[in-house]
Coordinates of C-alpha atoms in Angstrom, one line a residue:
Chain A
M1393 CA -54.6 -20.2 -33.7
P1394 CA -52.3 -18.9 -30.9
T1395 CA -48.8 -18.3 -31.9
T1396 CA -45.7 -17.4 -29.9
A1397 CA -44.0 -14.0 -30.5
S1398 CA -40.3 -14.2 -30.1
H1399 CA -38.3 -11.2 -28.8
G1400 CA -35.1 -13.1 -29.6
R1401 CA -34.0 -14.2 -33.0
V1402 CA -35.5 -17.1 -34.6
I1403 CA -33.2 -19.9 -36.2
R1404 CA -34.6 -20.7 -39.6
Y1405 CA -33.3 -23.9 -41.3
R1406 CA -32.8 -23.8 -45.0
S1407 CA -34.7 -26.5 -46.8
R1408 CA -32.7 -29.1 -48.7
G1409 CA -31.1 -27.8 -51.9
Q1410 CA -31.3 -24.3 -50.8
R1411 CA -27.9 -22.7 -50.8
A1412 CA -26.8 -19.6 -48.8
H1413 CA -26.5 -16.5 -50.7
L1414 CA -22.9 -15.1 -49.9
Q1415 CA -22.0 -11.5 -50.1
P1416 CA -19.6 -11.1 -53.0
H1417 CA -16.8 -9.9 -50.7
A1418 CA -17.4 -12.7 -48.2
T1419 CA -14.8 -15.3 -47.6
R1420 CA -16.1 -18.5 -48.9
R1421 CA -16.5 -21.1 -45.9
P1422 CA -17.4 -24.7 -45.8
T1423 CA -21.3 -25.0 -45.5
R1424 CA -21.2 -27.3 -42.6
L1425 CA -20.1 -24.4 -40.3
P1426 CA -22.9 -22.9 -38.2
T1427 CA -23.8 -19.2 -39.4
S1428 CA -23.4 -16.4 -37.0
G1429 CA -27.0 -16.1 -36.6
Q1430 CA -27.2 -19.7 -35.3
L1431 CA -24.3 -18.9 -32.7
M1432 CA -26.0 -16.0 -31.2
A1433 CA -27.7 -16.3 -27.9
Q1434 CA -31.6 -16.5 -28.0
G1435 CA -32.2 -13.6 -25.5
A1436 CA -34.0 -13.9 -22.1
G1437 CA -36.5 -16.5 -23.3
L1438 CA -39.4 -14.8 -21.7
L1439 CA -42.1 -14.7 -24.1
L1440 CA -45.6 -13.4 -24.0
P1441 CA -47.8 -15.9 -26.0
R1442 CA -49.7 -13.8 -28.5
L1443 CA -53.0 -14.7 -29.6
T1444 CA -53.1 -13.5 -33.2
G1445 CA -56.3 -14.0 -34.9
V1446 CA -58.2 -14.8 -31.7
P1447 CA -61.4 -12.7 -31.7
L1448 CA -61.7 -10.2 -28.8
I1449 CA -65.4 -9.8 -28.8
H1450 CA -68.1 -12.2 -29.7
R1451 CA -71.6 -10.9 -29.8
V1452 CA -75.0 -12.6 -29.3
V1453 CA -77.7 -10.8 -31.3
A1454 CA -81.3 -12.3 -30.5
D1455 CA -83.4 -9.3 -31.1
D1456 CA -81.7 -5.8 -32.0
R1457 CA -85.1 -3.8 -32.8
L1458 CA -84.7 -1.5 -29.8
A1459 CA -81.0 -1.2 -30.2
V1460 CA -81.4 -0.3 -33.8
M1461 CA -84.2 2.2 -33.1
L1462 CA -82.0 3.8 -30.3
A1463 CA -78.8 3.9 -32.6
K1464 CA -81.1 5.7 -35.1
S1465 CA -82.2 8.3 -32.6
V1466 CA -79.0 9.1 -31.1
V1467 CA -77.6 9.8 -34.7
E1468 CA -80.6 11.9 -35.7
L1469 CA -80.3 13.9 -32.4
D1470 CA -76.6 14.4 -33.0
I1471 CA -75.8 12.6 -29.7
A1472 CA -73.8 10.0 -31.5
A1473 CA -70.9 10.3 -33.9
P1474 CA -71.7 8.4 -37.1
E1475 CA -68.0 7.5 -37.5
D1476 CA -68.5 5.3 -34.4
W1477 CA -70.6 3.1 -36.6
K1478 CA -67.6 1.6 -38.1
R1479 CA -65.7 1.4 -34.9
A1480 CA -68.7 -0.4 -33.6
E1481 CA -68.3 -3.0 -36.4
Y1482 CA -71.7 -2.2 -37.7
D1483 CA -73.4 -3.6 -34.5
P1484 CA -76.1 -1.3 -33.0
T1485 CA -75.5 -2.4 -29.4
S1486 CA -71.7 -1.7 -29.6
F1487 CA -72.5 1.5 -31.4
T1488 CA -74.8 2.4 -28.4
R1489 CA -72.3 1.8 -26.0
L1490 CA -69.6 3.8 -27.8
T1491 CA -72.1 6.7 -27.9
L1492 CA -72.7 6.4 -24.1
E1493 CA -69.0 6.3 -23.4
R1494 CA -68.6 9.4 -25.8
W1495 CA -71.4 11.2 -23.9
I1496 CA -69.8 10.4 -20.4
K1497 CA -66.3 11.6 -21.7
V1498 CA -67.7 15.1 -22.8
H1499 CA -69.6 15.3 -19.5
G1500 CA -66.6 15.0 -17.1
D1501 CA -65.6 11.4 -17.3
S1502 CA -61.9 12.1 -16.4
A1503 CA -63.1 14.0 -13.1
I1504 CA -65.6 11.3 -12.3
R1505 CA -63.2 8.4 -12.7
R1506 CA -60.7 10.2 -10.3
R1507 CA -63.3 10.0 -7.4
F1508 CA -66.0 7.7 -8.2
L1509 CA -66.4 4.0 -9.4
L1510 CA -69.6 4.1 -11.3
L1511 CA -71.3 2.1 -14.2
A1512 CA -73.9 3.5 -16.5
T1513 CA -76.1 0.9 -18.3
I1514 CA -78.8 1.0 -20.9
G1515 CA -81.0 -1.8 -20.5
D1516 CA -84.7 -2.9 -20.7
A1517 CA -85.2 -3.4 -17.0
P1518 CA -84.8 -0.9 -14.2
C1519 CA -82.5 -3.2 -12.3
E1520 CA -80.8 -6.5 -12.7
W1521 CA -83.5 -8.7 -11.3
A1522 CA -86.6 -6.9 -12.4
E1523 CA -88.7 -8.4 -15.1
R1524 CA -89.2 -6.5 -18.3
D1525 CA -92.6 -4.8 -18.5
E1526 CA -94.2 -6.6 -21.4
T1527 CA -96.9 -4.0 -21.5
K1528 CA -94.2 -1.4 -22.6
P1529 CA -92.3 -3.1 -25.1
N1530 CA -90.4 0.0 -26.2
Q1531 CA -89.3 1.1 -22.8
L1532 CA -85.6 1.4 -22.1
F1533 CA -83.7 2.7 -19.0
L1534 CA -80.5 4.5 -18.6
I1535 CA -79.3 3.5 -15.0
V1536 CA -76.3 4.6 -13.0
E1537 CA -75.0 2.6 -10.0
P1538 CA -71.6 1.8 -8.3
S1539 CA -69.5 -0.7 -10.2
E1540 CA -67.6 -3.2 -8.3
A1541 CA -69.8 -2.6 -5.2
S1542 CA -67.4 -0.1 -4.0
C1543 CA -67.8 3.7 -3.3
G1544 CA -65.8 6.9 -3.3
C1545 CA -64.9 8.8 -0.1
V1546 CA -64.4 12.3 0.9
T1547 CA -63.4 13.8 4.3
F1548 CA -64.9 17.1 5.3
G1549 CA -63.0 17.7 8.6
P1550 CA -60.1 19.9 7.4
T1551 CA -62.5 22.0 4.9
L1552 CA -64.8 22.6 7.9
D1553 CA -62.2 23.7 10.1
L1554 CA -60.9 26.2 7.4
L1555 CA -64.4 27.6 6.6
E1556 CA -65.3 27.9 10.3
K1557 CA -62.3 30.3 10.6
V1558 CA -63.9 32.4 8.0
H1559 CA -67.4 32.3 9.3
P1560 CA -69.0 30.1 12.0
Q1561 CA -72.0 29.2 9.7
L1562 CA -70.0 28.4 6.6
P1563 CA -69.3 24.7 7.6
P1564 CA -72.8 23.5 7.5
T1565 CA -73.7 25.7 4.5
F1566 CA -70.9 24.2 2.6
F1567 CA -71.6 20.7 3.7
N1568 CA -75.4 21.1 2.9
L1569 CA -74.5 22.6 -0.6
F1570 CA -72.2 19.8 -1.5
V1571 CA -74.3 16.8 -0.1
G1572 CA -77.7 18.3 -1.3
A1573 CA -76.3 18.8 -4.9
L1574 CA -74.9 15.3 -5.1
N1575 CA -77.8 13.6 -3.4
R1576 CA -80.1 14.8 -6.2
W1577 CA -78.4 12.2 -8.5
I1578 CA -76.7 9.7 -6.4
R1579 CA -76.7 8.3 -2.8
I1580 CA -74.2 9.8 -0.3
Y1581 CA -73.7 8.0 2.9
D1582 CA -73.2 10.6 5.7
H1583 CA -73.8 11.2 9.3
R1584 CA -77.5 11.2 9.0
D1585 CA -77.3 7.6 7.6
A1586 CA -75.2 6.8 10.6
E1587 CA -77.6 8.3 13.0
E1588 CA -80.5 6.3 11.3
R1589 CA -78.6 3.2 11.8
A1590 CA -77.9 3.9 15.4
E1591 CA -81.5 4.8 15.9
M1592 CA -82.5 1.3 14.5
L1593 CA -79.9 -0.5 16.7
R1594 CA -81.4 1.3 19.6
E1595 CA -84.9 0.3 18.7
W1596 CA -83.7 -3.4 18.3
A1597 CA -81.8 -3.1 21.6
A1598 CA -84.7 -1.8 23.4
Q1599 CA -86.8 -5.0 22.7
E1600 CA -84.1 -7.3 24.4
A1601 CA -84.3 -8.0 28.1
D1602 CA -80.8 -6.7 28.8
A1603 CA -81.2 -3.5 26.5
D1604 CA -78.8 -1.5 28.8
Q1605 CA -75.9 -3.9 28.0
Y1606 CA -75.8 -2.8 24.4
E1607 CA -73.2 -0.2 23.3
I1608 CA -74.6 2.0 20.7
P1609 CA -72.6 4.8 19.1
D1610 CA -73.6 8.3 20.2
V1611 CA -73.7 10.0 16.7
Q1612 CA -74.9 13.3 17.7
A1613 CA -72.1 13.7 20.2
S1614 CA -69.6 12.8 17.5
I1615 CA -70.8 15.4 15.0
P1616 CA -68.3 18.3 14.8
P1617 CA -69.7 21.3 16.9
C1618 CA -69.4 23.6 13.9
M1619 CA -72.1 21.5 12.0
R1620 CA -74.7 22.4 14.7
Q1621 CA -74.8 26.0 13.5
T1622 CA -77.6 27.1 11.2
A1623 CA -76.7 27.1 7.6
L1624 CA -76.6 30.6 5.8
D1625 CA -79.4 31.1 3.2
E1626 CA -78.7 31.9 -0.4
N1627 CA -78.6 35.8 0.1
E1628 CA -76.4 35.5 3.2
L1629 CA -74.0 33.4 1.5
A1630 CA -73.9 35.7 -1.5
H1631 CA -73.2 38.5 0.6
L1632 CA -70.5 36.7 2.5
K1633 CA -68.8 35.1 -0.6
D1634 CA -67.3 38.7 -1.7
K1635 CA -65.9 39.3 1.7
I1636 CA -63.9 36.0 2.1
K1637 CA -60.2 36.8 2.2
D1638 CA -58.7 33.2 2.2
P1639 CA -58.2 32.2 -1.3
L1640 CA -58.8 28.6 -0.9
A1641 CA -62.0 29.2 1.2
T1642 CA -63.1 31.4 -1.6
K1643 CA -62.4 28.7 -4.2
L1644 CA -64.2 26.1 -2.1
V1645 CA -67.4 28.3 -1.6
E1646 CA -67.4 29.2 -5.3
A1647 CA -67.0 25.5 -6.4
A1648 CA -69.7 24.4 -4.0
L1649 CA -72.0 27.1 -5.4
A1650 CA -71.0 26.0 -9.0
L1651 CA -71.8 22.4 -8.1
D1652 CA -75.3 23.4 -6.7
R1653 CA -76.1 25.2 -9.9
V1654 CA -75.0 22.5 -12.2
S1655 CA -77.1 19.9 -10.2
A1656 CA -80.1 22.0 -10.2
Q1657 CA -80.1 22.3 -14.2
T1658 CA -82.7 19.7 -14.4
E1659 CA -84.9 17.5 -12.2
R1660 CA -84.5 13.8 -11.8
P1661 CA -87.3 12.0 -13.9
E1662 CA -90.4 10.8 -11.9
L1663 CA -90.8 7.2 -11.7
G1664 CA -94.3 5.8 -12.3
D1665 CA -96.0 3.3 -9.9
D1666 CA -95.4 0.5 -12.5
I1667 CA -91.5 0.9 -12.2
G1668 CA -91.9 1.3 -8.4
Q1669 CA -93.7 -2.0 -8.5
Q1670 CA -90.6 -3.6 -10.5
L1671 CA -88.3 -2.2 -7.7
S1672 CA -90.5 -3.2 -4.8
D1673 CA -88.2 -6.1 -3.7
C1674 CA -85.0 -4.1 -3.9
N1675 CA -82.7 -2.8 -1.3
P1676 CA -81.9 1.0 -1.1
P1677 CA -79.3 2.1 -3.6
L1678 CA -75.7 1.5 -2.7
P1679 CA -73.9 4.7 -1.8
C1680 CA -71.8 6.2 -4.4
L1681 CA -69.9 8.3 -1.8
L1682 CA -69.0 8.2 1.8
A1683 CA -68.9 11.5 3.5
L1684 CA -66.7 11.5 6.5
F1685 CA -65.7 14.2 8.9
A1686 CA -62.3 12.3 9.6
E1687 CA -60.7 9.1 8.5
G1688 CA -62.0 6.1 10.4
D1689 CA -64.8 8.2 12.3
F1690 CA -68.2 7.0 13.6
V1691 CA -69.6 7.5 10.1
A1692 CA -67.1 5.2 8.6
A1693 CA -67.7 2.7 11.4
A1694 CA -71.4 2.7 10.8
F1695 CA -70.8 2.4 6.9
D1696 CA -68.6 -0.5 7.4
E1697 CA -71.2 -2.6 9.5
E1698 CA -74.2 -1.6 7.2
A1699 CA -72.2 -2.4 4.1
Q1700 CA -72.1 -6.0 5.1
G1701 CA -75.8 -6.2 4.5
M1702 CA -76.2 -4.0 1.7
L1703 CA -75.9 -6.6 -1.0
E1704 CA -78.2 -9.1 0.7
V1705 CA -80.9 -8.2 -1.7
T1706 CA -80.3 -6.4 -5.1
P1707 CA -80.0 -2.7 -4.5
E1708 CA -82.0 -0.2 -6.6
P1709 CA -79.8 1.7 -9.2
N1710 CA -78.9 5.3 -8.0
L1711 CA -80.4 6.9 -10.9
I1712 CA -83.1 5.5 -13.2
I1713 CA -84.0 7.5 -16.4
P1714 CA -86.8 5.7 -18.4
F1715 CA -87.1 6.3 -22.1
D1716 CA -88.5 5.2 -25.4
P1717 CA -86.1 4.8 -28.2
T1718 CA -88.8 5.1 -30.7
D1719 CA -89.6 8.6 -29.4
S1720 CA -86.6 10.8 -29.9
E1721 CA -87.8 13.5 -27.5
T1722 CA -87.5 11.1 -24.6
V1723 CA -84.2 9.9 -25.9
R1724 CA -83.0 13.5 -26.0
D1725 CA -84.5 14.2 -22.5
A1726 CA -82.8 10.9 -21.1
F1727 CA -79.3 11.9 -22.5
Q1728 CA -79.8 15.5 -21.3
V1729 CA -80.6 14.3 -17.7
F1730 CA -77.9 11.9 -17.7
G1731 CA -75.4 14.7 -18.9
V1732 CA -76.3 16.8 -16.0
A1733 CA -75.9 13.9 -13.4
C1734 CA -72.4 13.3 -15.0
E1735 CA -71.4 16.9 -14.8
T1736 CA -72.7 17.2 -11.2
I1737 CA -70.6 14.1 -10.3
A1738 CA -67.7 15.5 -12.1
A1739 CA -68.2 19.0 -10.4
A1740 CA -68.2 17.2 -7.2
G1741 CA -65.0 15.4 -8.0
R1742 CA -63.2 18.5 -8.8
L1743 CA -64.5 20.1 -5.7
I1744 CA -63.1 17.1 -3.5
D1745 CA -59.8 17.8 -5.3
L1746 CA -59.8 21.2 -3.8
M1747 CA -60.8 20.0 -0.3
P1748 CA -57.8 19.6 2.0
G1749 CA -57.1 16.2 3.2
N1750 CA -58.6 14.2 0.4
D1751 CA -55.5 13.3 -1.6
K1752 CA -55.8 9.7 -0.2
W1753 CA -59.1 9.0 -1.8
V1754 CA -58.1 9.4 -5.5
I1755 CA -58.9 6.3 -7.3
Chain B
M1203 CA -67.6 6.0 -15.4
Q1204 CA -68.0 2.7 -17.3
A1205 CA -70.7 2.3 -19.9
Y1206 CA -72.7 -0.9 -20.8
V1207 CA -75.5 -1.7 -23.0
A1208 CA -77.8 -4.8 -22.4
I1209 CA -80.9 -4.5 -24.4
G1210 CA -82.9 -7.8 -24.8
A1211 CA -81.0 -10.9 -25.1
N1212 CA -78.2 -9.2 -26.9
C1213 CA -75.0 -8.9 -25.2
E1214 CA -71.1 -8.8 -26.0
F1215 CA -68.8 -11.4 -24.7
K1216 CA -65.2 -9.9 -24.4
L1217 CA -62.2 -12.0 -24.1
S1218 CA -61.0 -11.6 -20.7
E1219 CA -59.3 -14.6 -19.4
A1220 CA -57.6 -17.9 -20.6
V1221 CA -57.3 -21.1 -18.7
L1222 CA -54.5 -23.3 -19.6
I1223 CA -54.7 -26.9 -18.4
Y1224 CA -51.5 -29.0 -18.0
R1225 CA -51.8 -32.7 -17.8
A1226 CA -49.2 -35.4 -16.7
G1227 CA -50.6 -38.3 -18.6
G1228 CA -52.9 -40.0 -16.0
K1229 CA -51.1 -38.3 -13.0
G1230 CA -53.4 -35.5 -12.7
A1231 CA -53.5 -32.0 -14.0
F1232 CA -53.6 -28.5 -12.9
A1233 CA -54.8 -25.3 -14.5
S1234 CA -53.6 -21.6 -14.5
L1235 CA -55.7 -18.5 -15.2
H1236 CA -54.2 -15.8 -17.4
R1237 CA -55.7 -12.4 -17.9
I1238 CA -55.8 -11.3 -21.6
K1239 CA -54.1 -8.0 -22.4
Q1240 CA -53.9 -6.1 -25.6
A1241 CA -50.6 -5.1 -27.2
D1242 CA -50.2 -1.7 -29.0
D1243 CA -51.1 -3.4 -32.3
G1244 CA -54.3 -4.6 -30.8
V1245 CA -53.3 -8.3 -30.8
P1246 CA -54.3 -9.9 -27.4
Y1247 CA -51.8 -11.9 -25.4
L1248 CA -51.7 -13.8 -22.3
A1249 CA -50.5 -12.0 -19.2
P1250 CA -48.6 -14.1 -16.4
G1251 CA -50.6 -17.0 -15.0
E1252 CA -52.0 -17.3 -11.5
P1253 CA -53.5 -20.5 -9.9
L1254 CA -57.0 -21.2 -10.5
T1255 CA -59.3 -20.6 -7.5
T1256 CA -62.5 -22.2 -6.6
A1257 CA -64.0 -18.8 -6.5
F1258 CA -63.2 -18.4 -10.2
V1259 CA -64.6 -21.8 -11.0
R1260 CA -67.8 -20.6 -9.2
T1261 CA -67.9 -17.5 -11.4
L1262 CA -67.3 -19.6 -14.5
A1263 CA -70.1 -21.9 -13.5
Q1264 CA -72.5 -19.0 -13.1
G1265 CA -71.7 -17.6 -16.3
L1266 CA -72.4 -21.0 -17.8
G1267 CA -75.8 -21.0 -16.5
A1268 CA -75.5 -22.8 -13.2
Q1269 CA -77.3 -20.3 -11.4
V1270 CA -81.0 -20.4 -10.5
K1271 CA -83.0 -17.2 -10.0
P1272 CA -84.6 -17.3 -6.6
E1273 CA -88.2 -18.8 -7.1
M1274 CA -91.1 -19.5 -4.8
F1275 CA -91.9 -23.2 -4.9
S1276 CA -95.4 -24.6 -5.0
E1277 CA -96.4 -27.9 -3.4
N1278 CA -96.0 -29.9 -6.7
I1279 CA -92.2 -29.1 -7.2
L1280 CA -90.3 -32.2 -6.5
A1281 CA -86.8 -31.3 -7.4
R1282 CA -85.0 -28.2 -8.9
S1283 CA -81.4 -27.5 -9.9
P1284 CA -79.9 -25.1 -12.5
D1285 CA -80.5 -27.8 -15.2
L1286 CA -83.5 -29.5 -14.0
L1287 CA -87.1 -29.0 -12.9
V1288 CA -89.2 -31.9 -11.8
W1289 CA -93.0 -31.4 -10.9
W1290 CA -95.9 -33.6 -10.3
S1291 CA -99.5 -33.2 -11.3
R1292 CA -102.6 -34.7 -9.7
P1293 CA -104.8 -37.1 -11.6
Q1294 CA -107.2 -35.1 -13.6
R1295 CA -109.4 -34.9 -16.7
R1296 CA -107.9 -33.3 -19.7
V1297 CA -108.6 -33.1 -23.5
M1298 CA -106.4 -35.1 -25.8
F1299 CA -105.8 -34.8 -29.5
F1300 CA -104.7 -37.7 -31.6
G1301 CA -103.3 -37.1 -35.1
G1302 CA -101.2 -39.2 -37.5
T1303 CA -102.3 -42.2 -39.6
D1304 CA -104.2 -44.1 -37.0
E1305 CA -107.9 -43.7 -37.9
E1306 CA -109.2 -45.3 -34.8
A1307 CA -107.2 -42.8 -32.8
R1308 CA -108.3 -39.9 -34.7
K1309 CA -112.1 -40.7 -34.1
I1310 CA -111.6 -40.0 -30.4
S1311 CA -109.5 -36.9 -30.8
G1312 CA -110.4 -33.8 -29.0
L1313 CA -112.4 -35.6 -26.4
V1314 CA -111.9 -35.4 -22.5
F1315 CA -110.1 -38.3 -20.8
P1316 CA -109.2 -39.1 -17.3
H1317 CA -105.4 -39.2 -16.7
P1318 CA -103.4 -40.7 -13.9
A1319 CA -101.0 -38.6 -11.7
L1320 CA -97.9 -37.5 -13.8
I1321 CA -94.4 -36.7 -13.2
F1322 CA -92.8 -34.2 -15.6
K1323 CA -89.0 -33.5 -15.9
L1324 CA -87.7 -30.6 -17.7
M1325 CA -84.0 -30.6 -18.7
G1326 CA -83.3 -27.7 -20.9
K1327 CA -85.9 -27.9 -23.6
D1328 CA -86.3 -31.9 -23.1
L1329 CA -89.6 -32.9 -21.5
F1330 CA -89.7 -36.3 -19.7
V1331 CA -93.0 -37.6 -18.5
R1332 CA -93.8 -40.6 -16.3
A1333 CA -97.0 -41.8 -14.6
I1334 CA -97.6 -42.8 -11.0
A1335 CA -100.4 -45.2 -9.7
T1336 CA -101.1 -43.2 -6.5
I1337 CA -102.8 -39.8 -6.1
S1338 CA -100.7 -38.4 -3.3
R1339 CA -97.3 -36.6 -3.7
P1340 CA -94.7 -39.1 -4.5
S1341 CA -91.7 -39.9 -2.4
P1342 CA -88.1 -40.8 -3.8
E1343 CA -89.0 -44.3 -3.5
T1344 CA -92.2 -44.3 -5.4
V1345 CA -91.9 -46.7 -8.3
L1346 CA -92.8 -45.0 -11.5
K1347 CA -95.0 -46.1 -14.5
A1348 CA -94.7 -45.5 -18.2
A1349 CA -96.5 -42.6 -19.3
P1350 CA -99.6 -44.0 -21.3
Y1351 CA -99.0 -41.6 -24.2
W1352 CA -97.8 -41.9 -27.7
N1353 CA -94.8 -39.7 -28.7
T1354 CA -93.2 -40.6 -25.4
D1355 CA -90.3 -43.2 -25.7
A1356 CA -88.9 -45.7 -23.0
R1357 CA -87.0 -43.1 -21.1
G1358 CA -90.1 -40.9 -20.9
L1359 CA -88.6 -38.4 -23.3
V1360 CA -91.4 -36.7 -25.3
C1361 CA -90.9 -36.2 -29.1
A1362 CA -91.7 -32.6 -29.1
G1363 CA -92.3 -32.4 -33.0
S1364 CA -94.5 -29.3 -33.5
M1365 CA -95.2 -28.8 -29.9
R1366 CA -95.2 -25.2 -29.1
V1367 CA -92.7 -25.2 -26.0
P1368 CA -92.6 -22.2 -23.6
E1369 CA -89.4 -20.0 -23.9
S1370 CA -88.3 -20.5 -20.3
S1371 CA -87.9 -23.4 -18.0
D1372 CA -88.6 -21.9 -14.6
V1373 CA -91.2 -22.7 -12.3
A1374 CA -93.5 -20.2 -13.6
S1375 CA -93.4 -22.0 -17.0
I1376 CA -94.9 -25.2 -15.6
P1377 CA -98.4 -24.7 -16.8
G1378 CA -97.2 -23.6 -20.2
W1379 CA -95.3 -27.0 -20.5
E1380 CA -98.1 -29.1 -19.3
G1381 CA -100.5 -27.1 -21.7
A1382 CA -98.1 -27.6 -24.6
Y1383 CA -97.8 -31.4 -24.1
F1384 CA -101.5 -32.0 -24.1
Q1385 CA -102.6 -29.4 -26.6
S1386 CA -100.4 -31.1 -29.2
E1387 CA -101.4 -34.0 -31.1
F1388 CA -100.4 -37.5 -30.0
T1389 CA -99.5 -39.2 -33.5
H1390 CA -97.5 -42.3 -33.0
A1391 CA -95.7 -44.8 -30.5
A1392 CA -92.1 -43.6 -30.0
G1393 CA -90.0 -46.6 -30.5
A1394 CA -90.7 -50.2 -29.1
V1395 CA -92.2 -49.4 -25.7
R1396 CA -95.2 -51.1 -23.8
L1397 CA -97.1 -48.1 -22.8
I1398 CA -100.2 -49.7 -21.2
S1399 CA -101.6 -53.2 -20.2
H1400 CA -105.0 -53.4 -21.5
P1401 CA -106.9 -56.2 -23.6
G1402 CA -108.0 -53.7 -26.2
G1403 CA -104.5 -52.2 -26.6
F1404 CA -103.7 -48.4 -26.7
N1405 CA -106.8 -47.5 -28.7
G1406 CA -109.0 -49.9 -26.9
L1407 CA -108.0 -48.2 -23.5
W1408 CA -108.3 -44.7 -24.5
R1409 CA -111.7 -45.5 -26.4
S1410 CA -112.9 -47.0 -23.2
L1411 CA -112.0 -43.9 -21.1
V1412 CA -113.8 -41.2 -23.3
G1413 CA -115.8 -39.1 -20.8
G1414 CA -114.5 -41.4 -17.8
K1415 CA -113.8 -40.1 -14.4
R1416 CA -110.9 -42.1 -13.2
F1417 CA -107.7 -43.6 -15.0
P1418 CA -107.4 -47.3 -14.4
V1419 CA -103.9 -47.3 -12.8
H1420 CA -103.7 -51.0 -12.9
C1421 CA -103.3 -50.6 -17.0
L1422 CA -100.1 -48.7 -16.3
T1423 CA -96.9 -50.4 -17.0
D1424 CA -93.7 -50.3 -14.7
A1425 CA -91.0 -47.9 -16.0
G1426 CA -88.4 -49.8 -14.1
E1427 CA -87.3 -46.9 -12.0
T1428 CA -88.1 -44.9 -8.8
L1429 CA -88.6 -41.1 -8.6
Q1430 CA -85.0 -40.8 -7.0
E1431 CA -83.5 -42.6 -10.1
F1432 CA -85.7 -40.7 -12.6
V1433 CA -84.4 -37.4 -11.1
A1434 CA -80.7 -38.5 -10.8
R1435 CA -80.2 -40.2 -14.0
G1436 CA -80.5 -36.9 -16.1
S1437 CA -81.3 -37.6 -19.7
K1438 CA -79.7 -41.1 -19.8
R1439 CA -81.7 -44.3 -19.7

């Protein structure tokens, strides 16, 4: 039953026959006079209605066999904290959610949240509209996709300018390290997507009678000249790294190399044909990060235009990790792979923090 | 990164908003939407209200199930809404089972009979059945006939009894619903309803149809409604 909290004083009337208890030293007064409490103002009167006793959560439990199996596995594997069982109010689904939250937290959640809007889901289908594969009754999926259909943003321009002063081949090397490491786990929309979009528009326009009337952005001409250099290979970069004198450039290169190392700790799981079939009607994954050279550049324009159609069909999740809750090895592998993905995204978030010109994109 | 778990039909409903409705007697009403916040002691409270938008009402309706997953329609689908599926089946020969206390009916149980074209209406888990006298796809004006079956009342509502109904109510479940209807036993008339017009009565008609090829549509009785009315009236008579 909702009740109203009062920040002011509440006037309480005595019941009939109940007398006021006067202090021994108090002057006796006629009882018809109002008490001082009754004379005091009630305060601002701005009250926030409290819903004391109203449950915050209702749970529907239809079949919790898989949730129970998963909860059991994550406890046995020391992935879960047994004390969460009480916090979860003895519900295996809530317990699994708390475990997932805990796992994300120890794998860089705070750095991830600064730069990315992501959602990790454990479910029994590889995407929202996919039917559950009845031939695999024990199959679950850990999927990662952008939450709220929005993505983070990073501007490379000032960083590339800085690195170009150190070495002409450093800008494309840094860009490739960053994007390559992150693209192993989540989708980044960069100038190559913009180029692909422009190419598609050119093909469409070529089929029209007045093809020459269409204005299509020249993406290649808009890419910063420093990006046309050949990237350094691993040995060349290792050799150069120790010679960089600019402290920020050193930090940036070291962080990019660290990002690459974290990302390469494990491989994305291979998805079988059966899962591919379940995803056959999906759009490509939604980008989790937009990589610009400058704010409002041609990549941003291409993204804004393409984004209008990205949700016309359900997009494929960025990361899909299948596992079987009854097989603790696959559960351990799934959480391990997911942990690497989280650490990679967190490392990318920390690197963006170092990159000049990116204060604006903190979420 | 947010975390969410959705395994099977299990789910968590978190208190997120409250709608307050203000009425002025018979002079209309308005509603405000309040987000739910949590005080330091964990007790939820109402945040300041904002006017209710149509977008919110749409979202709420979707949450209440007023959303139909995209489905391909076959030629036999007549109407579809979030709560309703109406389809039509051509005249055909089907096995029928009779149970209950009627000895005459039990003698012909499990035999093959011709059936008229039928209209099925599914509302949630309620199945309604009507017949039509034609063999082509009915139009909204087609006059419906009572389904010539026991366990089907004057509204066409089937008493499911022990019928094994499919879990879902989507287009793909149509064969399952038809199968469930004819694979269960017809045991008794459902209320005072005139199911057929035949000199031998209900048993006489079906006895005469054993092994037959075509259902005599002149034996069907008027249901007193058109297809349009049948679809529009929902579950009411």
